[in-house]
DNA sequence: AACTGGTACAACCGCAAGTCA
DNA sequence: CTGACTTGCGGTTGTACCAGT
């Protein structure tokens, strides 16, 4: 970690928010290709990105890293997620470490949008005998998790996201979208 | 064709823990 | 030991897209 290089770095400079542009992605990829991950605030200054170090880290870990797997969560992965969640609760980063190529953010989203919904439905279907124990979405009791049948879950399109996003997620219609192949091929061209 | 509600995902925010001078 | 700073994590929000009416 680099300490106290120059006061509170993230507030004296104009900071961009919102969706990342292709140019920003490229800058980030190129910088990391040259210097490696980490020291995110230094990266921001050196690379000239108008983003916070946090934002860069998130973008890299959840999206740009070459080993990030996108799309279809397999039934095996679903099962593993449920097992690990039953064991550890909402420790998404810990769970993510056991699913290679999956990010904590992705697992968290997956849990919230699909499994949790299913658990809720199952729960209310079972007659609401648990007297609102699950009204708090954060902690699903282990028993409730075990009720969920992974094969049942596979009725949900596992990660067949509606935008047609898989490993290549460009929609084709929006000019502000680009595929990872695009970015990495550009990175290869730019690099050295 | 226009509107509305639901879904999925990317990104932001706040907090806690770790590190170093 | 303490304070300043960075990083990582979990929760939440914003928004684009799709399907149904």
Short mmCIF file of C-alpha atoms (C1' of nucleotides) in Angstrom, two decimals:
data_model
loop_
_atom_site.label_atom_id
_atom_site.label_comp_id
_atom_site.label_asym_id
_atom_site.label_seq_id
_atom_site.Cartn_x
_atom_site.Cartn_y
_atom_site.Cartn_z
CA UNK A 1 0.00 0.00 0.00
CA UNK A 2 1.12 3.45 -0.73
CA UNK A 3 0.53 5.86 2.06
CA UNK A 4 -0.13 9.52 2.23
CA UNK A 5 1.36 10.34 -1.09
CA UNK A 6 -0.68 13.51 -1.44
CA UNK A 7 -3.59 14.14 0.91
CA UNK A 8 -7.09 12.96 0.14
CA UNK A 9 -6.64 12.04 -3.47
CA UNK A 10 -10.22 11.41 -4.44
CA UNK A 11 -11.83 14.71 -3.70
CA UNK A 12 -9.68 17.42 -5.22
CA UNK A 13 -10.03 16.03 -8.74
CA UNK A 14 -13.16 15.86 -10.81
CA UNK A 15 -14.50 12.33 -10.46
CA UNK A 16 -16.54 10.60 -13.11
CA UNK A 17 -19.42 8.32 -12.15
CA UNK A 18 -21.75 6.03 -13.98
CA UNK A 19 -21.12 3.53 -16.73
CA UNK A 20 -17.58 3.03 -17.93
CA UNK A 21 -16.64 3.97 -21.46
CA UNK A 22 -14.59 1.82 -23.77
CA UNK A 23 -11.72 4.31 -23.55
CA UNK A 24 -11.68 4.09 -19.77
CA UNK A 25 -11.74 0.32 -19.91
CA UNK A 26 -8.82 0.34 -22.31
CA UNK A 27 -6.80 2.69 -20.14
CA UNK A 28 -7.43 0.48 -17.15
CA UNK A 29 -6.58 -2.74 -18.98
CA UNK A 30 -3.43 -1.28 -20.47
CA UNK A 31 -2.27 0.11 -17.17
CA UNK A 32 -2.81 -3.16 -15.35
CA UNK A 33 -1.12 -5.07 -18.17
CA UNK A 34 1.93 -2.89 -17.64
CA UNK A 35 1.96 -2.47 -13.88
CA UNK A 36 -0.20 -5.22 -12.45
CA UNK A 37 -3.16 -5.01 -10.10
CA UNK A 38 -3.36 -3.14 -6.84
CA UNK A 39 -2.49 0.33 -5.54
CA UNK A 40 -5.65 1.58 -7.11
CA UNK A 41 -5.30 5.20 -6.12
CA UNK A 42 -1.85 5.35 -7.63
CA UNK A 43 -3.29 3.77 -10.74
CA UNK A 44 -5.92 6.50 -10.98
CA UNK A 45 -3.31 9.23 -10.88
CA UNK A 46 -0.77 7.57 -13.12
CA UNK A 47 -3.23 6.41 -15.71
CA UNK A 48 -5.11 9.69 -15.74
CA UNK A 49 -8.50 8.15 -15.07
CA UNK A 50 -11.17 10.39 -13.62
CA UNK A 51 -12.45 7.61 -11.41
CA UNK A 52 -11.97 6.63 -7.81
CA UNK A 53 -9.58 3.84 -6.99
CA UNK A 54 -12.54 1.94 -5.65
CA UNK A 55 -14.38 2.26 -8.91
CA UNK A 56 -11.38 1.04 -10.87
CA UNK A 57 -10.92 -1.93 -8.61
CA UNK A 58 -14.57 -2.88 -8.93
CA UNK A 59 -14.56 -2.51 -12.67
CA UNK A 60 -11.47 -4.64 -13.01
CA UNK A 61 -12.52 -7.38 -10.62
CA UNK A 62 -16.11 -7.69 -11.74
CA UNK A 63 -15.80 -7.06 -15.40
CA UNK A 64 -12.45 -6.62 -17.08
CA UNK A 65 -10.35 -9.36 -15.56
CA UNK A 66 -9.61 -11.93 -18.28
CA UNK A 67 -10.57 -14.87 -16.10
CA UNK A 68 -14.04 -13.56 -15.29
CA UNK A 69 -16.65 -15.99 -16.50
CA UNK A 70 -19.93 -14.48 -17.57
CA UNK A 71 -23.35 -15.88 -18.16
CA UNK A 72 -24.93 -19.21 -17.44
CA UNK A 73 -24.51 -20.31 -13.89
CA UNK A 74 -24.62 -24.08 -14.01
CA UNK A 75 -26.82 -26.25 -11.78
CA UNK A 76 -23.64 -27.40 -10.06
CA UNK A 77 -22.74 -23.82 -9.34
CA UNK A 78 -26.25 -23.11 -8.10
CA UNK A 79 -25.98 -26.01 -5.73
CA UNK A 80 -22.58 -24.90 -4.53
CA UNK A 81 -23.79 -21.36 -3.99
CA UNK A 82 -26.67 -22.59 -1.91
CA UNK A 83 -24.50 -24.92 0.11
CA UNK A 84 -21.92 -22.26 0.79
CA UNK A 85 -24.55 -19.65 1.55
CA UNK A 86 -26.16 -22.03 4.02
CA UNK A 87 -22.77 -22.45 5.62
CA UNK A 88 -21.49 -18.89 5.60
CA UNK A 89 -24.44 -16.62 4.94
CA UNK A 90 -23.86 -13.48 2.91
CA UNK A 91 -20.10 -13.87 2.72
CA UNK A 92 -20.12 -13.33 -1.01
CA UNK A 93 -16.40 -12.88 -1.51
CA UNK A 94 -15.75 -16.06 0.42
CA UNK A 95 -18.32 -17.93 -1.64
CA UNK A 96 -16.92 -16.46 -4.84
CA UNK A 97 -13.50 -17.90 -4.06
CA UNK A 98 -14.99 -21.36 -4.40
CA UNK A 99 -16.50 -20.64 -7.80
CA UNK A 100 -13.65 -20.01 -10.16
CA UNK A 101 -14.27 -17.13 -12.52
CA UNK A 102 -17.30 -15.88 -10.63
CA UNK A 103 -17.25 -12.59 -8.80
CA UNK A 104 -18.82 -11.78 -5.48
CA UNK A 105 -20.96 -9.17 -7.17
CA UNK A 106 -22.27 -11.66 -9.68
CA UNK A 107 -23.08 -14.24 -7.03
CA UNK A 108 -24.72 -11.60 -4.88
CA UNK A 109 -26.88 -10.44 -7.77
CA UNK A 110 -27.69 -13.98 -8.72
CA UNK A 111 -28.75 -14.79 -5.20
CA UNK A 112 -30.90 -11.71 -4.84
CA UNK A 113 -32.64 -11.90 -8.20
CA UNK A 114 -33.23 -15.60 -8.49
CA UNK A 115 -32.59 -17.80 -5.51
CA UNK A 116 -33.96 -15.39 -2.98
CA UNK A 117 -37.09 -14.84 -5.00
CA UNK A 118 -37.54 -18.56 -5.28
CA UNK A 119 -36.99 -19.03 -1.57
CA UNK A 120 -39.57 -16.36 -0.83
CA UNK A 121 -42.09 -17.96 -3.13
CA UNK A 122 -41.47 -21.39 -1.66
CA UNK A 123 -41.72 -19.95 1.80
CA UNK A 124 -45.04 -18.22 1.25
CA UNK A 125 -46.28 -21.29 -0.55
CA UNK A 126 -45.50 -23.38 2.50
CA UNK A 127 -48.13 -21.57 4.47
CA UNK A 128 -46.23 -18.78 6.16
CA UNK A 129 -45.88 -20.85 9.29
CA UNK A 130 -42.56 -19.36 10.13
CA UNK A 131 -44.25 -16.15 11.34
CA UNK A 132 -42.34 -13.76 9.17
CA UNK A 133 -38.96 -15.04 10.14
CA UNK A 134 -37.68 -14.38 6.67
CA UNK A 135 -38.97 -10.89 6.26
CA UNK A 136 -35.38 -9.77 6.54
CA UNK A 137 -33.81 -10.66 3.26
CA UNK A 138 -30.27 -10.81 4.52
CA UNK A 139 -30.24 -14.06 6.39
CA UNK A 140 -32.02 -17.02 4.98
CA UNK A 141 -32.14 -19.77 7.56
CA UNK A 142 -30.33 -22.93 6.62
CA UNK A 143 -33.49 -24.98 6.69
CA UNK A 144 -35.14 -22.69 4.19
CA UNK A 145 -32.17 -22.99 1.90
CA UNK A 146 -32.26 -26.72 2.01
CA UNK A 147 -35.88 -26.73 0.95
CA UNK A 148 -34.89 -25.30 -2.37
CA UNK A 149 -34.32 -27.97 -4.91
CA UNK A 150 -31.56 -27.06 -7.34
CA UNK A 151 -33.27 -28.93 -10.11
CA UNK A 152 -36.36 -26.89 -9.45
CA UNK A 153 -34.25 -23.79 -9.70
CA UNK A 154 -33.06 -24.77 -13.07
CA UNK A 155 -36.51 -23.98 -14.36
CA UNK A 156 -35.27 -20.44 -14.13
CA UNK A 157 -33.09 -19.71 -17.05
CA UNK A 158 -29.95 -19.93 -14.95
CA UNK A 159 -28.25 -16.87 -16.20
CA UNK A 160 -29.82 -16.51 -19.51
CA UNK A 161 -29.92 -12.82 -19.11
CA UNK A 162 -32.44 -10.95 -21.08
CA UNK A 163 -29.95 -8.72 -22.78
CA UNK A 164 -28.34 -11.61 -24.53
CA UNK A 165 -25.18 -11.04 -22.60
CA UNK A 166 -22.84 -13.94 -22.38
CA UNK A 167 -19.11 -13.93 -22.84
CA UNK A 168 -19.65 -11.31 -25.45
CA UNK A 169 -22.22 -8.87 -24.34
CA UNK A 170 -22.52 -6.31 -27.04
CA UNK A 171 -26.11 -5.76 -27.99
CA UNK A 172 -25.22 -4.50 -31.40
CA UNK A 173 -27.69 -1.67 -31.26
CA UNK A 174 -26.07 0.50 -28.68
CA UNK A 175 -22.87 2.15 -29.73
CA UNK A 176 -21.72 2.47 -26.15
CA UNK A 177 -21.49 -1.26 -25.72
CA UNK A 178 -18.50 -3.35 -26.62
CA UNK A 179 -17.40 -6.90 -26.19
CA UNK A 180 -14.56 -8.17 -24.09
CA UNK A 181 -13.04 -9.57 -27.24
CA UNK A 182 -12.99 -6.05 -28.64
CA UNK A 183 -11.32 -4.69 -25.56
CA UNK A 184 -8.71 -7.39 -25.28
CA UNK A 185 -7.85 -7.30 -28.93
CA UNK A 186 -7.47 -3.55 -28.69
CA UNK A 187 -5.38 -3.99 -25.60
CA UNK A 188 -3.13 -6.39 -27.44
CA UNK A 189 -2.78 -3.93 -30.27
CA UNK A 190 -2.02 -1.00 -28.01
CA UNK A 191 0.26 -2.90 -25.74
CA UNK A 192 3.82 -2.55 -26.96
"C1'" DA B 1 -48.07 1.47 -30.89
"C1'" DA B 2 -47.76 2.97 -26.24
"C1'" DC B 3 -47.59 2.01 -21.55
"C1'" DT B 4 -46.37 -0.58 -17.39
"C1'" DG B 5 -44.26 -3.84 -14.41
"C1'" DG B 6 -40.68 -7.21 -13.80
"C1'" DT B 7 -35.96 -8.81 -14.34
"C1'" DA B 8 -31.00 -8.73 -14.52
"C1'" DC B 9 -26.88 -6.52 -14.07
"C1'" DA B 10 -23.46 -2.70 -13.44
"C1'" DA B 11 -22.02 0.55 -10.40
"C1'" DC B 12 -22.13 3.40 -6.14
"C1'" DC B 13 -22.09 4.02 -1.08
"C1'" DG B 14 -20.90 3.37 3.66
"C1'" DC B 15 -18.43 0.93 6.88
"C1'" DA B 16 -14.79 -1.91 8.88
"C1'" DA B 17 -10.30 -3.76 8.79
"C1'" DG B 18 -5.56 -3.44 7.66
"C1'" DT B 19 -1.25 -0.86 7.06
"C1'" DC B 20 2.15 2.49 7.78
"C1'" DA B 21 4.50 6.87 9.37
"C1'" DC C 1 -0.30 4.41 20.39
"C1'" DT C 2 -2.62 7.28 17.12
"C1'" DG C 3 -4.18 9.22 13.04
"C1'" DA C 4 -4.27 9.20 8.04
"C1'" DC C 5 -5.03 6.56 4.32
"C1'" DT C 6 -6.17 2.41 1.28
"C1'" DT C 7 -8.52 -1.69 0.37
"C1'" DG C 8 -12.18 -5.00 0.61
"C1'" DC C 9 -16.82 -6.27 1.57
"C1'" DG C 10 -21.77 -6.25 1.75
"C1'" DG C 11 -25.91 -3.63 0.88
"C1'" DT C 12 -28.38 -0.81 -2.13
"C1'" DT C 13 -29.68 1.82 -6.15
"C1'" DG C 14 -30.03 3.08 -11.12
"C1'" DT C 15 -31.11 1.70 -15.52
"C1'" DA C 16 -31.63 -0.91 -19.83
"C1'" DC C 17 -34.21 -4.39 -21.70
"C1'" DC C 18 -38.14 -7.55 -22.21
"C1'" DA C 19 -42.81 -9.30 -21.89
"C1'" DG C 20 -47.48 -8.64 -21.07
"C1'" DT C 21 -51.58 -5.72 -21.47
#
